[in-house]
Short mmCIF file of C-alpha atoms and ligand atoms in Angstrom, two decimals:
data_model
loop_
_atom_site.label_atom_id
_atom_site.label_comp_id
_atom_site.label_asym_id
_atom_site.label_seq_id
_atom_site.Cartn_x
_atom_site.Cartn_y
_atom_site.Cartn_z
CA MET A 1 90.89 104.03 55.70
CA THR A 2 88.04 106.63 54.42
CA PRO A 3 86.74 108.69 57.09
CA ARG A 4 83.90 106.14 57.13
CA THR A 5 85.23 103.82 58.04
CA VAL A 6 86.95 105.92 60.51
CA CYS A 7 83.78 106.41 62.26
CA ARG A 8 82.77 102.04 62.81
CA SER A 9 86.04 101.53 63.30
CA LEU A 10 85.65 103.90 66.42
CA VAL A 11 81.86 103.07 67.21
CA LEU A 12 83.24 99.12 67.28
CA GLY A 13 86.96 100.20 68.35
CA SER A 14 85.38 101.22 72.38
CA LEU A 15 83.78 97.70 71.85
CA THR A 16 85.92 95.66 70.70
CA LEU A 17 88.96 97.41 72.62
CA THR A 18 87.69 97.79 75.65
CA LEU A 19 85.93 94.20 75.71
CA VAL A 20 89.19 92.97 77.62
CA ALA A 21 89.79 90.45 81.40
CA GLY A 22 92.55 90.80 82.35
CA PRO A 23 95.00 88.47 82.19
CA ALA A 24 96.73 86.93 85.49
CA GLN A 25 100.58 88.20 85.38
CA ALA A 26 100.72 91.06 88.21
CA ALA A 27 100.87 91.01 92.26
CA GLN A 28 97.74 93.07 92.61
CA ARG A 29 94.54 91.44 92.88
CA HIS A 30 90.86 91.52 91.41
CA PRO A 31 88.46 93.57 93.87
CA ASP A 32 85.34 90.69 92.56
CA THR A 33 87.47 87.96 91.09
CA GLY A 34 90.21 87.43 94.09
CA ARG A 35 92.73 87.01 91.05
CA PRO A 36 96.03 88.73 89.90
CA ASP A 37 94.88 92.15 88.02
CA THR A 38 97.16 93.66 85.01
CA ALA A 39 98.10 93.70 81.85
CA ARG A 40 101.74 92.92 80.88
CA PRO A 41 105.05 92.16 83.01
CA ALA A 42 106.61 95.17 84.61
CA LEU A 43 108.53 97.78 82.27
CA ALA A 44 108.09 100.46 83.85
CA PRO A 45 108.68 101.75 87.89
CA ARG A 46 105.84 100.81 89.71
CA SER A 47 104.88 102.21 92.66
CA GLY A 48 106.89 103.13 95.52
CA ALA A 49 110.82 102.40 93.30
CA ALA A 50 112.15 105.50 91.81
CA PRO A 51 111.29 106.23 88.39
CA ALA A 52 113.87 105.88 85.81
CA ARG A 53 115.50 108.26 83.84
CA LEU A 54 114.51 108.70 80.31
CA PRO A 55 115.31 109.81 77.31
CA ALA A 56 115.20 112.84 76.09
CA PRO A 57 112.54 113.96 74.06
CA ASP A 58 112.68 113.71 70.71
CA THR A 59 111.18 117.29 69.54
CA ALA A 60 112.13 117.09 65.51
CA ALA A 61 109.87 113.98 65.68
CA LEU A 62 107.58 115.71 67.86
CA SER A 63 107.22 118.80 65.35
CA SER A 64 107.33 116.20 62.60
CA LEU A 65 104.47 114.32 63.45
CA LEU A 66 102.26 117.48 63.68
CA ARG A 67 103.15 118.71 60.80
CA LYS A 68 101.72 115.10 59.37
CA ALA A 69 98.62 115.28 61.27
CA VAL A 70 98.09 118.55 59.38
CA GLN A 71 98.63 116.34 55.90
CA GLN A 72 96.54 113.91 56.95
CA GLY A 73 93.46 116.30 57.48
CA ALA A 74 93.81 118.26 60.84
CA PRO A 75 93.58 122.01 60.13
CA GLY A 76 96.12 122.03 63.68
CA ALA A 77 98.03 120.65 66.21
CA LEU A 78 99.86 121.28 69.05
CA ALA A 79 102.05 119.91 71.64
CA ARG A 80 103.69 120.42 74.82
CA ILE A 81 106.01 119.01 77.31
CA ASP A 82 106.86 120.06 80.24
CA ASP A 83 110.36 118.66 81.61
CA HIS A 84 111.80 118.59 85.29
CA GLY A 85 110.10 122.77 84.97
CA THR A 86 111.99 122.92 81.27
CA VAL A 87 109.18 123.74 78.48
CA HIS A 88 109.22 122.70 74.98
CA ARG A 89 106.40 123.76 72.62
CA ALA A 90 105.19 122.17 68.89
CA THR A 91 102.57 123.74 66.25
CA ALA A 92 101.75 123.14 63.27
CA GLY A 93 98.35 124.36 60.94
CA VAL A 94 96.06 126.44 61.58
CA ASP A 95 93.09 127.41 64.64
CA ASP A 96 90.91 128.94 62.43
CA ARG A 97 90.08 128.47 59.43
CA ALA A 98 88.62 131.19 58.21
CA THR A 99 91.25 133.58 60.09
CA ARG A 100 94.26 131.62 59.31
CA THR A 101 95.34 131.43 62.05
CA ALA A 102 98.40 129.90 63.23
CA MET A 103 97.78 127.16 65.49
CA ASP A 104 99.40 128.53 69.48
CA ALA A 105 100.45 126.18 72.46
CA ALA A 106 99.27 127.90 74.82
CA ASP A 107 95.72 127.47 73.05
CA ARG A 108 92.14 126.51 75.19
CA PHE A 109 90.90 123.62 74.12
CA ARG A 110 87.96 121.01 74.66
CA ILE A 111 89.11 118.03 76.21
CA GLY A 112 86.57 115.42 76.51
CA SER A 113 87.54 112.07 78.48
CA VAL A 114 91.22 113.89 79.94
CA THR A 115 87.38 114.89 82.43
CA LYS A 116 87.59 110.94 83.71
CA THR A 117 90.54 112.02 84.92
CA PHE A 118 88.96 115.25 86.54
CA THR A 119 85.91 113.25 88.24
CA ALA A 120 87.93 110.64 89.46
CA VAL A 121 90.05 112.40 91.63
CA VAL A 122 86.76 114.75 92.62
CA LEU A 123 85.29 111.26 94.09
CA LEU A 124 88.33 109.49 95.25
CA GLN A 125 89.31 112.81 97.77
CA LEU A 126 85.20 112.01 98.69
CA ALA A 127 86.74 108.54 99.54
CA ALA A 128 89.45 109.87 101.26
CA GLU A 129 86.89 111.47 103.40
CA GLY A 130 85.11 109.04 104.09
CA LYS A 131 82.14 109.61 101.95
CA VAL A 132 81.82 107.20 99.55
CA LYS A 133 83.36 103.76 99.39
CA LEU A 134 84.63 102.55 96.41
CA ASP A 135 83.14 98.88 96.65
CA THR A 136 79.66 100.01 97.75
CA SER A 137 76.55 99.70 96.04
CA VAL A 138 75.70 102.87 93.02
CA ASP A 139 72.53 102.59 94.39
CA ARG A 140 73.22 102.84 98.10
CA TYR A 141 73.97 106.28 97.23
CA LEU A 142 71.69 106.62 94.14
CA PRO A 143 68.64 103.91 95.32
CA GLY A 144 67.14 102.78 91.78
CA LEU A 145 69.29 104.69 89.50
CA LEU A 146 70.97 101.63 87.80
CA PRO A 147 69.50 98.34 87.17
CA ASP A 148 71.58 96.30 89.12
CA ALA A 149 72.26 96.76 92.35
CA ARG A 150 75.63 94.77 92.31
CA ILE A 151 76.75 98.02 90.25
CA THR A 152 79.55 99.67 92.41
CA VAL A 153 81.36 102.89 92.25
CA ARG A 154 84.49 101.08 91.86
CA HIS A 155 82.84 99.55 89.31
CA VAL A 156 82.04 102.97 87.11
CA LEU A 157 85.10 103.85 87.69
CA SER A 158 87.08 101.14 86.17
CA HIS A 159 84.79 101.19 83.16
CA ARG A 160 83.20 97.83 84.61
CA SER A 161 80.14 97.61 84.98
CA GLY A 162 78.32 96.67 82.54
CA LEU A 163 76.14 100.30 81.70
CA TYR A 164 75.59 100.08 77.68
CA ASP A 165 77.42 103.13 75.77
CA TYR A 166 74.55 105.73 75.81
CA THR A 167 76.90 107.38 72.25
CA HIS A 168 76.50 104.86 70.37
CA ASP A 169 73.41 105.37 69.58
CA LEU A 170 74.03 109.33 70.22
CA PHE A 171 76.44 109.20 67.69
CA ALA A 172 76.07 106.03 64.63
CA ARG A 173 76.10 109.15 62.09
CA THR A 174 79.07 111.75 62.60
CA VAL A 175 77.64 114.43 61.48
CA PRO A 176 73.39 114.53 62.07
CA GLY A 177 74.24 112.70 65.37
CA PHE A 178 76.33 115.85 66.04
CA GLU A 179 74.24 118.22 64.82
CA ALA A 180 71.35 117.01 67.16
CA VAL A 181 73.32 117.64 70.14
CA ARG A 182 75.01 120.52 69.40
CA ASN A 183 72.85 123.18 71.51
CA LYS A 184 70.82 120.30 73.77
CA VAL A 185 70.82 120.65 77.11
CA PHE A 186 71.00 116.57 78.70
CA THR A 187 70.21 115.85 82.67
CA TYR A 188 72.50 113.15 84.22
CA ARG A 189 68.88 111.30 84.29
CA GLN A 190 68.17 111.33 80.36
CA LEU A 191 71.86 110.20 79.66
CA VAL A 192 71.46 107.39 82.11
CA ALA A 193 67.53 106.56 81.09
CA GLN A 194 69.77 106.38 77.32
CA SER A 195 71.78 103.47 78.78
CA VAL A 196 69.91 101.79 80.62
CA LYS A 197 66.87 101.27 77.50
CA HIS A 198 69.72 98.17 76.85
CA PRO A 199 70.30 95.16 78.89
CA LEU A 200 73.83 95.41 80.57
CA THR A 201 76.65 94.07 77.94
CA HIS A 202 77.65 91.63 80.66
CA LYS A 203 77.72 91.82 84.72
CA PRO A 204 79.16 94.17 86.81
CA GLY A 205 82.68 93.65 87.32
CA ALA A 206 83.48 90.28 84.53
CA VAL A 207 85.30 93.48 81.66
CA TYR A 208 86.41 96.01 81.01
CA ALA A 209 83.80 97.78 78.62
CA TYR A 210 84.93 101.51 78.38
CA SER A 211 81.69 103.61 79.03
CA ASN A 212 80.12 107.13 78.83
CA THR A 213 77.87 106.65 81.25
CA ASN A 214 79.78 105.14 83.84
CA PHE A 215 81.09 108.68 84.74
CA VAL A 216 77.43 110.34 83.81
CA VAL A 217 76.94 107.96 86.83
CA ALA A 218 80.46 109.02 88.70
CA GLY A 219 79.47 112.78 87.87
CA LEU A 220 76.08 112.28 89.18
CA LEU A 221 77.20 111.10 92.75
CA VAL A 222 79.49 113.95 93.36
CA GLU A 223 76.55 116.36 93.17
CA LYS A 224 74.69 113.79 94.92
CA LEU A 225 77.40 113.32 97.86
CA THR A 226 78.54 116.87 97.70
CA GLY A 227 75.47 118.35 97.36
CA HIS A 228 77.11 120.60 94.69
CA PRO A 229 76.89 120.94 91.14
CA VAL A 230 80.22 119.37 89.31
CA ARG A 231 81.63 122.48 88.47
CA THR A 232 81.95 123.68 92.26
CA GLU A 233 83.85 120.66 93.03
CA TYR A 234 86.09 120.55 90.32
CA GLN A 235 86.95 123.89 90.85
CA ASN A 236 87.21 124.04 95.19
CA ARG A 237 89.06 120.42 94.81
CA ILE A 238 91.46 121.55 91.39
CA ILE A 239 91.52 124.02 89.05
CA LYS A 240 91.80 126.54 92.13
CA PRO A 241 94.45 124.92 94.18
CA LEU A 242 96.35 124.08 91.39
CA ARG A 243 96.02 127.75 89.78
CA LEU A 244 94.76 126.09 86.44
CA THR A 245 93.66 129.78 84.79
CA ASP A 246 92.98 127.92 81.33
CA THR A 247 90.76 125.51 82.44
CA PHE A 248 86.64 125.86 82.70
CA TYR A 249 83.63 123.91 83.16
CA VAL A 250 81.08 126.49 81.29
CA HIS A 251 78.26 123.28 81.09
CA PRO A 252 75.81 124.31 79.23
CA ALA A 253 77.51 127.44 77.54
CA THR A 254 78.35 126.57 74.14
CA ALA A 255 81.55 128.99 74.13
CA ILE A 256 85.08 128.06 74.89
CA PRO A 257 86.40 131.22 77.32
CA GLY A 258 89.92 133.12 76.57
CA ARG A 259 92.13 132.45 73.64
CA HIS A 260 91.21 129.18 72.33
CA THR A 261 91.66 126.67 68.82
CA HIS A 262 88.55 125.98 67.21
CA GLY A 263 87.76 122.37 66.29
CA TYR A 264 87.11 121.20 62.81
CA LEU A 265 84.99 117.47 62.76
CA THR A 266 85.33 114.97 60.44
CA PRO A 267 82.61 113.88 58.43
CA ASP A 268 82.19 110.25 57.66
CA ASP A 269 82.14 111.66 53.41
CA ALA A 270 85.59 112.34 53.10
CA ARG A 271 84.19 114.11 50.57
CA SER A 272 82.30 116.90 51.74
CA PRO A 273 83.70 120.00 54.12
CA LEU A 274 85.00 119.87 57.50
CA VAL A 275 82.52 121.14 60.26
CA ASP A 276 83.51 123.43 62.81
CA ALA A 277 81.96 122.52 65.61
CA THR A 278 83.87 124.82 68.41
CA ASP A 279 79.95 125.86 70.53
CA GLN A 280 78.57 123.11 71.51
CA THR A 281 77.01 122.63 75.08
CA ALA A 282 78.48 119.11 75.28
CA SER A 283 75.66 117.90 76.88
CA TRP A 284 75.93 114.65 75.77
CA ALA A 285 79.70 113.87 77.96
CA GLN A 286 79.80 116.53 81.22
CA SER A 287 80.99 114.55 83.93
CA ALA A 288 82.34 112.47 81.13
CA GLY A 289 83.68 114.75 78.80
CA ALA A 290 82.45 118.16 79.31
CA LEU A 291 86.27 120.98 80.56
CA ILE A 292 88.02 123.02 79.19
CA SER A 293 91.70 123.32 79.11
CA SER A 294 94.81 124.62 78.04
CA ALA A 295 98.13 121.98 77.57
CA ARG A 296 100.11 123.62 79.86
CA ASP A 297 97.19 123.12 82.26
CA LEU A 298 96.78 119.24 81.60
CA ASN A 299 100.28 119.31 82.02
CA ALA A 300 99.79 120.27 85.62
CA PHE A 301 96.89 118.27 86.34
CA LEU A 302 98.70 115.49 85.08
CA SER A 303 101.94 116.30 86.96
CA ALA A 304 100.03 116.49 90.33
CA LEU A 305 98.37 114.14 90.22
CA LEU A 306 101.39 110.90 89.87
CA GLY A 307 103.36 113.81 92.34
CA GLY A 308 101.23 112.97 94.32
CA ARG A 309 99.62 116.02 95.41
CA LEU A 310 95.75 115.68 94.38
CA LEU A 311 95.16 112.73 96.48
CA PRO A 312 96.57 109.97 99.32
CA ALA A 313 98.71 107.45 98.19
CA GLY A 314 96.19 104.94 98.94
CA GLN A 315 93.78 106.66 96.84
CA LEU A 316 96.55 107.53 93.61
CA ALA A 317 97.18 103.52 95.13
CA GLN A 318 93.45 102.70 93.98
CA MET A 319 93.82 104.79 90.85
CA GLU A 320 96.47 102.89 89.72
CA ARG A 321 95.35 99.35 90.51
CA TRP A 322 95.79 98.23 86.32
CA LEU A 323 93.44 95.99 84.44
CA SER A 324 94.09 95.25 80.99
CA SER A 325 92.22 97.58 78.87
CA GLY A 326 93.91 96.44 75.05
CA ALA A 327 97.74 95.85 73.57
CA GLN A 328 100.21 97.72 75.50
CA GLN A 329 97.77 99.79 77.65
CA ALA A 330 96.05 99.11 80.82
CA TYR A 331 92.55 100.70 82.57
CA GLY A 332 93.16 102.21 86.53
CA LEU A 333 89.67 104.29 88.32
CA GLY A 334 89.87 107.31 85.35
CA LEU A 335 93.23 106.80 84.26
CA ARG A 336 94.83 105.36 82.16
CA ARG A 337 98.40 103.66 81.73
CA ARG A 338 99.81 102.90 77.82
CA ASP A 339 102.77 101.22 77.17
CA LEU A 340 105.31 102.67 75.13
CA SER A 341 107.94 101.08 72.52
CA CYS A 342 110.57 101.36 74.34
CA GLY A 343 108.95 100.21 77.38
CA VAL A 344 107.95 103.02 79.47
CA SER A 345 104.55 103.71 81.08
CA VAL A 346 102.80 107.15 80.57
CA TYR A 347 99.75 107.30 82.89
CA GLY A 348 96.29 110.16 81.85
CA HIS A 349 93.96 109.75 79.34
CA THR A 350 93.18 110.27 76.18
CA GLY A 351 89.28 112.58 74.59
CA ILE A 352 87.66 112.89 72.33
CA VAL A 353 85.17 115.77 72.18
CA GLN A 354 83.56 116.77 68.36
CA GLY A 355 86.16 119.07 66.26
CA PHE A 356 89.20 117.94 69.63
CA SER A 357 91.59 115.01 69.90
CA THR A 358 94.07 115.25 73.19
CA TYR A 359 96.26 113.22 74.42
CA ALA A 360 97.33 113.64 78.36
CA PHE A 361 99.52 111.95 80.10
CA THR A 362 102.18 111.83 82.11
CA SER A 363 105.52 109.92 83.26
CA LYS A 364 105.65 107.64 86.52
CA GLY A 365 106.03 110.61 89.63
CA GLY A 366 104.66 112.76 86.94
CA GLN A 367 108.03 114.87 86.35
CA ARG A 368 107.43 114.37 82.05
CA SER A 369 104.12 115.62 81.12
CA PHE A 370 102.62 116.20 77.41
CA THR A 371 99.95 117.13 76.34
CA ALA A 372 98.65 117.49 72.30
CA LEU A 373 95.62 117.87 70.44
CA ALA A 374 94.57 118.20 66.95
CA ASN A 375 91.96 120.43 67.07
CA THR A 376 90.03 117.77 64.41
CA SER A 377 88.23 114.16 65.33
CA ASN A 378 87.02 110.83 63.72
CA ASN A 379 89.97 110.72 61.60
CA GLY A 380 91.64 107.23 62.57
CA ALA A 381 94.57 108.43 60.49
CA THR A 382 94.97 111.47 62.62
CA ASP A 383 94.43 109.11 65.55
CA ARG A 384 97.76 107.33 64.68
CA THR A 385 99.24 109.82 64.13
CA MET A 386 99.05 112.10 67.41
CA LEU A 387 99.88 108.87 69.24
CA ALA A 388 102.63 108.21 68.28
CA THR A 389 103.83 111.71 69.21
CA LEU A 390 104.14 109.93 72.53
CA ASP A 391 107.19 107.75 71.60
CA SER A 392 108.98 111.11 70.26
CA ALA A 393 107.49 112.38 73.90
CA PHE A 394 108.88 109.83 76.20
CA CYS A 395 111.23 107.50 74.21
CA GLY A 396 113.23 110.38 72.47
CA LYS A 397 115.19 108.61 69.70
CA HIS A 398 114.79 105.56 70.03
CA VAL A 399 111.69 105.41 68.08
CA LYS A 400 113.48 107.12 64.54
CA SER A 401 113.05 104.06 62.27
CA ARG A 402 108.95 103.44 63.77
CA VAL A 403 108.04 107.85 63.36
CA ALA A 404 109.99 107.62 59.69
CA ALA A 405 107.78 104.44 59.32
CA ALA A 406 104.87 106.38 60.40
CA ARG A 407 105.73 109.16 57.24
S1 HEL B 501 85.86 107.73 73.01
C1 HEL B 501 87.75 107.58 73.17
C2 HEL B 501 88.03 108.31 74.24
N1 HEL B 501 86.33 108.60 74.39
C3 HEL B 501 85.77 108.69 74.00
C4 HEL B 501 84.86 109.85 74.37
C5 HEL B 501 85.80 110.54 74.74
N2 HEL B 501 84.64 110.22 73.05
C6 HEL B 501 82.94 110.46 72.71
O1 HEL B 501 82.79 108.98 72.59
C7 HEL B 501 82.67 110.56 71.37
C8 HEL B 501 82.18 110.02 70.64
C9 HEL B 501 82.18 110.42 69.15
C10 HEL B 501 83.07 111.51 68.59
C11 HEL B 501 83.09 111.21 67.11
C12 HEL B 501 84.15 112.41 66.41
O2 HEL B 501 85.12 111.42 66.41
O3 HEL B 501 84.34 113.71 67.06
N3 HEL B 501 83.12 110.44 66.78
C13 HEL B 501 81.32 109.69 65.84
O4 HEL B 501 80.81 110.58 65.49
C14 HEL B 501 81.43 108.34 64.86
N4 HEL B 501 81.04 108.35 64.39
C15 HEL B 501 87.41 105.80 73.63
C16 HEL B 501 88.20 107.11 71.68
C17 HEL B 501 89.20 108.11 75.19
O5 HEL B 501 89.89 108.45 74.57
O6 HEL B 501 88.62 108.20 76.40
O7 HEL B 501 86.45 111.39 75.17
#
């Protein structure tokens, strides 16, 4: 696949991938239709069941996949597994093409949509405090913002609002699209206005359709309900209590603080050089994707979340009300579930912001967490390779043949 096709398939990907109604299989009920609400029969233990023992990670296969991502065009890649207190690290390539500095598993990077999980945690904490109700109209909290009063807070957090994703317009052409926003500062309302120029993509609640607009609305809700910028709420509710010393929300500043990897955007034309996209406001993303973090911090965050240390059980259960979002995956509230080849399900998020592709997942109960990063984006081949690292981390040697086939 050429990078040009990659771009189209990414954009189309978020449309095709995401316009999925949930098949009727599980016991949980869809909040809108009352029908059963999840993606596939339970292969992994569900809430309340004791987590199954996972096979040991296949660290050799993991390293080999990172090297493969570098051969496919990523300047570098890193991964870290935190498994019951044991840490495994792997790296390949460089974090800076100019200085040829080796990638370091401790490097900070832009986490893209993994930010959505942080935003959802903040809103669910507010729900636990009685400050917001998931099945209440967004219009009640932000009157007149959205074109349809049937859109609820739950629709927004589960990508079922029908709000058009404004990034389809911004990034139809990859490098010109990025350069047009690299130093721009948007208000949340400007981003929502770009979305609502388009009609809703479907009736609120009807289907899952991934849209960054939803988590811009979520950010606005956080600010309205607390009277504080999202940065303050991330800081006070997640970053400080978990001591995530590599995690920052610096918007609209453009630099990543401290030791970090550069990120390199792959142009649509494969013959053009990579674009260093490290410095950017990420203002097009904000509460949908502007956080900076590290593999250590993301692992600590997801372990705390699935371990029940960030949300009361009731709110965590809401976050884990799954609706199918495509083959072998489902979406809850700001949280993805991926069903791996060995029958293990993992929970977290993926994230793409220009130059950076992040894969951050944890096991049920949070005892094994895994984060991987390729310091490039808009490259379908590296994306597939990096997704395969999840199998090495959670399925161990069971998938050796698959890893070999990916070579
Ligand atoms: S896309 C996703 C991922 N999410 C969504 C969000 C995020 N990131 C974006 O919306 C970035 C879009 C442009 C990215 C750019 C590139 O690859 O750097 N691509 C182009 O410009 C293509 N023309 C659903 C994959 C997620 O995993 O949740 O992060």
